[in-house]
Amino acid sequence: MNYIEQFKNYLLIDKKYSSNTMLSYENDLHNFLKFIKKDLKKVKKKDVLKFLEDYTNKMNTRSVAHALTVLRSFYNYLEQQNIIDENPTDKIELPKLRKTLPTVLNTNDIDNLLDIDLKTSKNYRDKAMLELMYASGLRISELLNIKMSDIDLVNATVLVNGKGSKERIIPIGDYAIYYVDLYIKEARNKLLHNKISDYLFLNNRGEQISRQAFFKTIKELAKIKGINVNFSPHTLRHSFATHMLENGADLRSIQTLLGHSNISTTQIYTHVSNNIKKETYKNHPHEGGI
């Protein structure tokens, strides 16, 4: 356990990993520790292989690959600190991942999802959050961490603290600005309940809304709206990028807006857009040959 704590401090201080990444690393390490039931310094390659085999029977390929990545990073750290002489993850290959394209909503589904009756403070908040997310392509963690001082309604921009503590300024469209402003004027103070908070989006207790709470909210909303896809907060980010591309934005601009460090990550949206075009073309009266 001490080694895991040391490793966590290394990830937090030296690598500047986010809290969500830290949590996922910690979960995999605790699962590994629970499985092997032995001193982490005495782990051999066969122990890692047995764990991965067990994981393969329970989890999908991506989860197994993530677990191996975590273990490799952990044991690389122990090796660098001269705590172990031999790395048990050496020469263990990652499972081949099947490339899957992200889920994207069409514009009709987006309009349907964003059609929220503004009756309660929660309605105002949810409307503002969804409009802002779709207008800017924010990650869920970026959205939830926005402070009041980060949003500039006059210049229609938001300051975002992204992965690796990299800041970027994103322009916001008229719809998002309007509904964020409306939420601030009509609902935010009611959610505060005379408390003090710097966060823009609050829960019913006047505190920063959690990732889990927002995820639950939009899943329920999607279900009510009859949007029958594998929907998550990231779906709006994927939809933003794909719709931007389809409307003429270049990849470099989208990369900057999304905060991708590598354009190869952004290029997946060209595949999504091409797939959509192929599906659309099937409606052509002469599609299918003669």
mmCIF file of C-alpha atoms in Angstrom:
data_model
loop_
_atom_site.group_PDB
_atom_site.id
_atom_site.type_symbol
_atom_site.label_atom_id
_atom_site.label_comp_id
_atom_site.label_asym_id
_atom_site.label_seq_id
_atom_site.Cartn_x
_atom_site.Cartn_y
_atom_site.Cartn_z
ATOM 1 C CA MET A 1 0.000 0.000 0.000
ATOM 2 C CA ASN A 2 2.897 2.391 0.747
ATOM 3 C CA TYR A 3 4.253 1.826 -2.755
ATOM 4 C CA ILE A 4 0.849 2.636 -4.250
ATOM 5 C CA GLU A 5 0.661 5.852 -2.212
ATOM 6 C CA GLN A 6 4.172 6.830 -3.333
ATOM 7 C CA PHE A 7 3.201 6.112 -6.934
ATOM 8 C CA LYS A 8 0.047 8.224 -6.578
ATOM 9 C CA ASN A 9 2.113 11.148 -5.267
ATOM 10 C CA TYR A 10 4.432 10.760 -8.244
ATOM 11 C CA LEU A 11 1.488 10.841 -10.675
ATOM 12 C CA LEU A 12 -0.047 13.826 -8.935
ATOM 13 C CA ILE A 13 3.059 15.975 -8.448
ATOM 14 C CA ASP A 14 5.438 14.954 -11.244
ATOM 15 C CA LYS A 15 3.024 13.845 -13.965
ATOM 16 C CA LYS A 16 0.170 16.213 -12.995
ATOM 17 C CA TYR A 17 -2.495 13.588 -13.698
ATOM 18 C CA SER A 18 -6.137 14.537 -13.203
ATOM 19 C CA SER A 19 -8.165 13.224 -10.263
ATOM 20 C CA ASN A 20 -10.200 10.983 -12.599
ATOM 21 C CA THR A 21 -7.058 9.409 -14.071
ATOM 22 C CA MET A 22 -5.638 8.954 -10.589
ATOM 23 C CA LEU A 23 -8.819 7.205 -9.492
ATOM 24 C CA SER A 24 -8.757 4.817 -12.462
ATOM 25 C CA TYR A 25 -5.093 3.965 -11.776
ATOM 26 C CA GLU A 26 -5.792 3.381 -8.101
ATOM 27 C CA ASN A 27 -8.756 1.100 -8.864
ATOM 28 C CA ASP A 28 -6.697 -1.110 -11.185
ATOM 29 C CA LEU A 29 -3.827 -1.338 -8.694
ATOM 30 C CA HIS A 30 -6.156 -2.273 -5.833
ATOM 31 C CA ASN A 31 -7.826 -4.912 -8.020
ATOM 32 C CA PHE A 32 -4.381 -6.299 -8.832
ATOM 33 C CA LEU A 33 -3.320 -6.298 -5.180
ATOM 34 C CA LYS A 34 -6.543 -8.027 -4.155
ATOM 35 C CA PHE A 35 -6.037 -10.703 -6.832
ATOM 36 C CA ILE A 36 -2.380 -11.594 -6.257
ATOM 37 C CA LYS A 37 -2.464 -11.433 -2.421
ATOM 38 C CA LYS A 38 1.318 -10.976 -2.145
ATOM 39 C CA ASP A 39 4.009 -8.352 -1.672
ATOM 40 C CA LEU A 40 4.052 -6.086 -4.727
ATOM 41 C CA LYS A 41 7.877 -6.283 -4.793
ATOM 42 C CA LYS A 42 7.712 -10.065 -5.176
ATOM 43 C CA VAL A 43 5.338 -10.116 -8.150
ATOM 44 C CA LYS A 44 6.533 -12.134 -11.152
ATOM 45 C CA LYS A 45 5.549 -12.063 -14.804
ATOM 46 C CA LYS A 46 3.335 -15.158 -14.306
ATOM 47 C CA ASP A 47 1.355 -13.264 -11.615
ATOM 48 C CA VAL A 48 0.661 -10.404 -14.004
ATOM 49 C CA LEU A 49 -0.384 -12.826 -16.752
ATOM 50 C CA LYS A 50 -2.775 -14.673 -14.405
ATOM 51 C CA PHE A 51 -4.320 -11.379 -13.350
ATOM 52 C CA LEU A 52 -4.777 -10.247 -16.957
ATOM 53 C CA GLU A 53 -6.289 -13.615 -17.872
ATOM 54 C CA ASP A 54 -8.782 -13.269 -15.019
ATOM 55 C CA TYR A 55 -9.497 -9.678 -16.056
ATOM 56 C CA THR A 56 -10.088 -10.772 -19.649
ATOM 57 C CA ASN A 57 -12.887 -13.085 -18.478
ATOM 58 C CA LYS A 58 -14.608 -10.230 -16.644
ATOM 59 C CA MET A 59 -13.830 -7.052 -18.573
ATOM 60 C CA ASN A 60 -13.660 -5.784 -22.143
ATOM 61 C CA THR A 61 -10.428 -5.518 -24.117
ATOM 62 C CA ARG A 62 -10.032 -1.798 -23.468
ATOM 63 C CA SER A 63 -10.236 -2.329 -19.691
ATOM 64 C CA VAL A 64 -7.621 -5.098 -19.849
ATOM 65 C CA ALA A 65 -5.319 -2.858 -21.908
ATOM 66 C CA HIS A 66 -5.781 -0.046 -19.391
ATOM 67 C CA ALA A 67 -4.963 -2.373 -16.475
ATOM 68 C CA LEU A 68 -1.735 -3.490 -18.160
ATOM 69 C CA THR A 69 -0.800 0.127 -18.895
ATOM 70 C CA VAL A 70 -1.319 0.986 -15.213
ATOM 71 C CA LEU A 71 0.749 -1.987 -14.011
ATOM 72 C CA ARG A 72 3.525 -1.211 -16.480
ATOM 73 C CA SER A 73 3.636 2.407 -15.339
ATOM 74 C CA PHE A 74 3.624 1.340 -11.681
ATOM 75 C CA TYR A 75 6.453 -1.154 -12.047
ATOM 76 C CA ASN A 76 8.463 1.227 -14.224
ATOM 77 C CA TYR A 77 8.230 3.661 -11.320
ATOM 78 C CA LEU A 78 9.367 1.023 -8.790
ATOM 79 C CA GLU A 79 12.249 0.132 -11.084
ATOM 80 C CA GLN A 80 13.297 3.783 -11.431
ATOM 81 C CA GLN A 81 13.237 4.105 -7.634
ATOM 82 C CA ASN A 82 15.455 0.996 -7.305
ATOM 83 C CA ILE A 83 12.731 -0.730 -5.294
ATOM 84 C CA ILE A 84 12.725 -3.720 -7.674
ATOM 85 C CA ASP A 85 15.431 -5.189 -9.905
ATOM 86 C CA GLU A 86 13.181 -6.885 -12.455
ATOM 87 C CA ASN A 87 10.033 -5.480 -14.048
ATOM 88 C CA PRO A 88 7.324 -8.208 -14.178
ATOM 89 C CA THR A 89 5.449 -6.406 -16.987
ATOM 90 C CA ASP A 90 8.371 -6.514 -19.436
ATOM 91 C CA LYS A 91 7.574 -8.107 -22.816
ATOM 92 C CA ILE A 92 3.856 -8.477 -22.016
ATOM 93 C CA GLU A 93 2.030 -7.167 -25.075
ATOM 94 C CA LEU A 94 -1.086 -5.050 -24.963
ATOM 95 C CA PRO A 95 -4.195 -6.747 -26.340
ATOM 96 C CA LYS A 96 -5.167 -5.501 -29.773
ATOM 97 C CA LEU A 97 -7.960 -2.972 -29.496
ATOM 98 C CA ARG A 98 -10.731 -2.878 -32.042
ATOM 99 C CA LYS A 99 -11.098 0.700 -33.210
ATOM 100 C CA THR A 100 -14.594 1.946 -32.491
ATOM 101 C CA LEU A 101 -15.969 5.226 -33.740
ATOM 102 C CA PRO A 102 -17.518 7.568 -31.171
ATOM 103 C CA THR A 103 -21.282 7.906 -30.908
ATOM 104 C CA VAL A 104 -22.581 11.087 -32.533
ATOM 105 C CA LEU A 105 -26.093 12.540 -32.422
ATOM 106 C CA ASN A 106 -27.645 14.021 -35.538
ATOM 107 C CA THR A 107 -28.863 17.613 -35.422
ATOM 108 C CA ASN A 108 -32.482 16.545 -34.897
ATOM 109 C CA ASP A 109 -31.517 14.549 -31.810
ATOM 110 C CA ILE A 110 -29.455 17.490 -30.544
ATOM 111 C CA ASP A 111 -32.412 19.856 -30.956
ATOM 112 C CA ASN A 112 -34.647 17.337 -29.209
ATOM 113 C CA LEU A 113 -32.216 16.893 -26.305
ATOM 114 C CA LEU A 114 -31.765 20.627 -25.825
ATOM 115 C CA ASP A 115 -35.503 21.305 -25.867
ATOM 116 C CA ILE A 116 -35.936 21.658 -22.096
ATOM 117 C CA ASP A 117 -38.900 23.384 -20.438
ATOM 118 C CA LEU A 118 -37.522 26.011 -18.062
ATOM 119 C CA LYS A 119 -39.703 25.500 -15.002
ATOM 120 C CA THR A 120 -37.228 24.847 -12.177
ATOM 121 C CA SER A 121 -33.742 26.045 -11.235
ATOM 122 C CA LYS A 122 -32.454 22.608 -12.230
ATOM 123 C CA ASN A 123 -34.025 23.013 -15.689
ATOM 124 C CA TYR A 124 -32.225 26.334 -16.179
ATOM 125 C CA ARG A 125 -28.948 24.783 -15.047
ATOM 126 C CA ASP A 126 -29.257 21.659 -17.216
ATOM 127 C CA LYS A 127 -30.219 23.716 -20.263
ATOM 128 C CA ALA A 128 -27.229 26.018 -19.778
ATOM 129 C CA MET A 129 -24.809 23.115 -19.233
ATOM 130 C CA LEU A 130 -25.934 21.193 -22.311
ATOM 131 C CA GLU A 131 -25.967 24.274 -24.544
ATOM 132 C CA LEU A 132 -22.475 25.219 -23.377
ATOM 133 C CA MET A 133 -21.157 21.691 -23.793
ATOM 134 C CA TYR A 134 -22.499 21.330 -27.328
ATOM 135 C CA ALA A 135 -21.375 24.854 -28.273
ATOM 136 C CA SER A 136 -17.808 24.364 -27.106
ATOM 137 C CA GLY A 137 -16.987 20.626 -27.125
ATOM 138 C CA LEU A 138 -15.868 20.708 -23.495
ATOM 139 C CA ARG A 139 -14.894 17.587 -21.602
ATOM 140 C CA ILE A 140 -17.242 16.863 -18.711
ATOM 141 C CA SER A 141 -14.496 17.610 -16.145
ATOM 142 C CA GLU A 142 -13.775 20.939 -17.875
ATOM 143 C CA LEU A 143 -17.441 21.894 -17.832
ATOM 144 C CA LEU A 144 -17.926 21.089 -14.152
ATOM 145 C CA ASN A 145 -14.774 22.987 -13.107
ATOM 146 C CA ILE A 146 -15.728 26.281 -14.752
ATOM 147 C CA LYS A 147 -15.643 29.161 -12.243
ATOM 148 C CA MET A 148 -17.731 32.302 -12.449
ATOM 149 C CA SER A 149 -14.585 34.261 -13.315
ATOM 150 C CA ASP A 150 -13.870 31.931 -16.266
ATOM 151 C CA ILE A 151 -16.993 32.847 -18.210
ATOM 152 C CA ASP A 152 -16.946 36.106 -20.186
ATOM 153 C CA LEU A 153 -20.483 36.847 -21.352
ATOM 154 C CA VAL A 154 -19.521 40.167 -22.963
ATOM 155 C CA ASN A 155 -16.800 38.724 -25.209
ATOM 156 C CA ALA A 156 -18.565 35.341 -25.510
ATOM 157 C CA THR A 157 -15.645 33.198 -24.349
ATOM 158 C CA VAL A 158 -14.854 30.686 -21.606
ATOM 159 C CA LEU A 159 -11.464 29.999 -20.057
ATOM 160 C CA VAL A 160 -10.939 26.253 -19.717
ATOM 161 C CA ASN A 161 -8.398 24.361 -17.637
ATOM 162 C CA GLY A 162 -7.816 21.212 -19.667
ATOM 163 C CA LYS A 163 -5.666 18.087 -19.420
ATOM 164 C CA GLY A 164 -2.202 18.626 -18.004
ATOM 165 C CA SER A 165 -3.364 21.979 -16.558
ATOM 166 C CA LYS A 166 -3.262 23.484 -20.063
ATOM 167 C CA GLU A 167 -5.486 26.536 -20.361
ATOM 168 C CA ARG A 168 -7.356 27.480 -23.514
ATOM 169 C CA ILE A 169 -9.937 30.135 -24.355
ATOM 170 C CA ILE A 170 -12.945 28.933 -26.334
ATOM 171 C CA PRO A 171 -15.473 31.132 -28.158
ATOM 172 C CA ILE A 172 -19.114 30.480 -27.297
ATOM 173 C CA GLY A 173 -22.117 30.789 -29.601
ATOM 174 C CA ASP A 174 -25.143 33.019 -29.033
ATOM 175 C CA TYR A 175 -27.427 30.203 -27.814
ATOM 176 C CA ALA A 176 -25.006 29.083 -25.124
ATOM 177 C CA ILE A 177 -24.276 32.653 -23.987
ATOM 178 C CA TYR A 178 -27.985 33.427 -23.767
ATOM 179 C CA TYR A 179 -28.857 30.383 -21.662
ATOM 180 C CA VAL A 180 -25.804 30.608 -19.399
ATOM 181 C CA ASP A 181 -26.699 34.242 -18.722
ATOM 182 C CA LEU A 182 -30.325 33.248 -18.098
ATOM 183 C CA TYR A 183 -29.243 30.514 -15.666
ATOM 184 C CA ILE A 184 -27.050 32.965 -13.731
ATOM 185 C CA LYS A 185 -29.850 35.534 -13.499
ATOM 186 C CA GLU A 186 -32.788 33.205 -12.831
ATOM 187 C CA ALA A 187 -31.489 30.102 -11.069
ATOM 188 C CA ARG A 188 -27.950 30.152 -9.705
ATOM 189 C CA ASN A 189 -28.693 32.228 -6.590
ATOM 190 C CA LYS A 190 -31.623 29.954 -5.764
ATOM 191 C CA LEU A 191 -29.329 26.916 -5.954
ATOM 192 C CA LEU A 192 -26.754 28.646 -3.731
ATOM 193 C CA HIS A 193 -29.138 28.851 -0.730
ATOM 194 C CA ASN A 194 -27.132 31.809 0.644
ATOM 195 C CA LYS A 195 -23.885 29.836 0.429
ATOM 196 C CA ILE A 196 -20.725 31.016 -1.321
ATOM 197 C CA SER A 197 -19.251 29.143 -4.293
ATOM 198 C CA ASP A 198 -16.978 30.119 -7.181
ATOM 199 C CA TYR A 199 -18.259 27.309 -9.406
ATOM 200 C CA LEU A 200 -20.620 28.248 -12.221
ATOM 201 C CA PHE A 201 -22.769 25.115 -12.135
ATOM 202 C CA LEU A 202 -24.191 24.010 -8.788
ATOM 203 C CA ASN A 203 -26.235 21.165 -7.372
ATOM 204 C CA ASN A 204 -29.332 21.575 -5.189
ATOM 205 C CA ARG A 205 -27.121 22.014 -2.103
ATOM 206 C CA GLY A 206 -25.264 24.987 -3.536
ATOM 207 C CA GLU A 207 -22.103 22.955 -4.185
ATOM 208 C CA GLN A 208 -20.181 22.058 -7.346
ATOM 209 C CA ILE A 209 -22.240 19.513 -9.268
ATOM 210 C CA SER A 210 -20.526 16.129 -9.421
ATOM 211 C CA ARG A 211 -19.632 14.143 -12.512
ATOM 212 C CA GLN A 212 -21.918 11.295 -11.408
ATOM 213 C CA ALA A 213 -24.888 13.596 -10.835
ATOM 214 C CA PHE A 214 -24.555 15.252 -14.233
ATOM 215 C CA PHE A 215 -24.075 11.914 -15.973
ATOM 216 C CA LYS A 216 -27.271 10.615 -14.334
ATOM 217 C CA THR A 217 -29.175 13.762 -15.306
ATOM 218 C CA ILE A 218 -28.344 13.637 -18.998
ATOM 219 C CA LYS A 219 -28.833 9.864 -19.234
ATOM 220 C CA GLU A 220 -32.336 10.289 -17.832
ATOM 221 C CA LEU A 221 -32.995 13.214 -20.169
ATOM 222 C CA ALA A 222 -31.837 11.229 -23.204
ATOM 223 C CA LYS A 223 -34.133 8.368 -22.195
ATOM 224 C CA ILE A 224 -37.111 10.706 -21.823
ATOM 225 C CA LYS A 225 -36.358 12.199 -25.247
ATOM 226 C CA GLY A 226 -36.220 8.734 -26.833
ATOM 227 C CA ILE A 227 -32.557 8.994 -27.826
ATOM 228 C CA ASN A 228 -31.698 5.310 -27.966
ATOM 229 C CA VAL A 229 -27.925 5.358 -28.363
ATOM 230 C CA ASN A 230 -25.032 4.650 -26.022
ATOM 231 C CA PHE A 231 -25.294 8.176 -24.660
ATOM 232 C CA SER A 232 -22.799 9.829 -22.313
ATOM 233 C CA PRO A 233 -21.593 13.391 -21.615
ATOM 234 C CA HIS A 234 -18.825 12.779 -24.156
ATOM 235 C CA THR A 235 -21.462 12.235 -26.854
ATOM 236 C CA LEU A 236 -22.045 15.998 -26.975
ATOM 237 C CA ARG A 237 -18.296 16.589 -27.374
ATOM 238 C CA HIS A 238 -18.156 14.074 -30.238
ATOM 239 C CA SER A 239 -21.245 15.637 -31.830
ATOM 240 C CA PHE A 240 -19.753 19.128 -31.562
ATOM 241 C CA ALA A 241 -16.541 18.064 -33.332
ATOM 242 C CA THR A 242 -18.315 16.095 -36.070
ATOM 243 C CA HIS A 243 -20.860 18.835 -36.803
ATOM 244 C CA MET A 244 -18.073 21.450 -36.901
ATOM 245 C CA LEU A 245 -16.197 19.325 -39.438
ATOM 246 C CA GLU A 246 -19.308 18.774 -41.548
ATOM 247 C CA ASN A 247 -19.916 22.527 -41.626
ATOM 248 C CA GLY A 248 -16.498 23.376 -42.989
ATOM 249 C CA ALA A 249 -14.225 23.799 -39.967
ATOM 250 C CA ASP A 250 -10.664 22.581 -40.481
ATOM 251 C CA LEU A 251 -9.080 19.870 -38.327
ATOM 252 C CA ARG A 252 -6.485 22.188 -36.786
ATOM 253 C CA SER A 253 -9.177 24.550 -35.511
ATOM 254 C CA ILE A 254 -11.174 21.665 -34.072
ATOM 255 C CA GLN A 255 -8.012 20.270 -32.470
ATOM 256 C CA THR A 256 -7.429 23.613 -30.737
ATOM 257 C CA LEU A 257 -11.025 23.894 -29.549
ATOM 258 C CA LEU A 258 -11.043 20.335 -28.169
ATOM 259 C CA GLY A 259 -7.657 20.721 -26.503
ATOM 260 C CA HIS A 260 -6.122 17.698 -28.238
ATOM 261 C CA SER A 261 -2.335 17.618 -27.972
ATOM 262 C CA ASN A 262 -2.062 15.468 -31.111
ATOM 263 C CA ILE A 263 -4.065 15.998 -34.298
ATOM 264 C CA SER A 264 -4.238 12.225 -34.858
ATOM 265 C CA THR A 265 -6.766 12.159 -31.989
ATOM 266 C CA THR A 266 -8.900 14.719 -33.807
ATOM 267 C CA GLN A 267 -8.716 12.846 -37.122
ATOM 268 C CA ILE A 268 -11.136 10.181 -35.888
ATOM 269 C CA TYR A 269 -13.945 12.657 -36.581
ATOM 270 C CA THR A 270 -13.170 12.538 -40.305
ATOM 271 C CA HIS A 271 -14.002 8.809 -40.183
ATOM 272 C CA VAL A 272 -17.241 9.538 -38.311
ATOM 273 C CA SER A 273 -18.192 12.214 -40.832
ATOM 274 C CA ASN A 274 -17.422 9.904 -43.782
ATOM 275 C CA ASN A 275 -19.568 7.147 -42.255
ATOM 276 C CA ILE A 276 -22.466 9.573 -41.869
ATOM 277 C CA LYS A 277 -22.102 10.639 -45.509
ATOM 278 C CA LYS A 278 -22.155 6.999 -46.629
ATOM 279 C CA GLU A 279 -25.321 6.332 -44.641
ATOM 280 C CA THR A 280 -26.930 9.465 -46.061
ATOM 281 C CA TYR A 281 -26.018 8.452 -49.620
ATOM 282 C CA LYS A 282 -27.954 5.199 -49.209
ATOM 283 C CA ASN A 283 -31.094 7.342 -49.496
ATOM 284 C CA HIS A 284 -30.126 8.358 -53.042
ATOM 285 C CA PRO A 285 -32.751 7.027 -55.502
ATOM 286 C CA HIS A 286 -30.096 5.382 -57.728
ATOM 287 C CA GLU A 287 -27.962 3.981 -54.889
ATOM 288 C CA GLY A 288 -27.487 0.231 -55.150
ATOM 289 C CA GLY A 289 -26.758 -0.037 -58.875
ATOM 290 C CA ILE A 290 -28.948 -1.561 -61.579
#
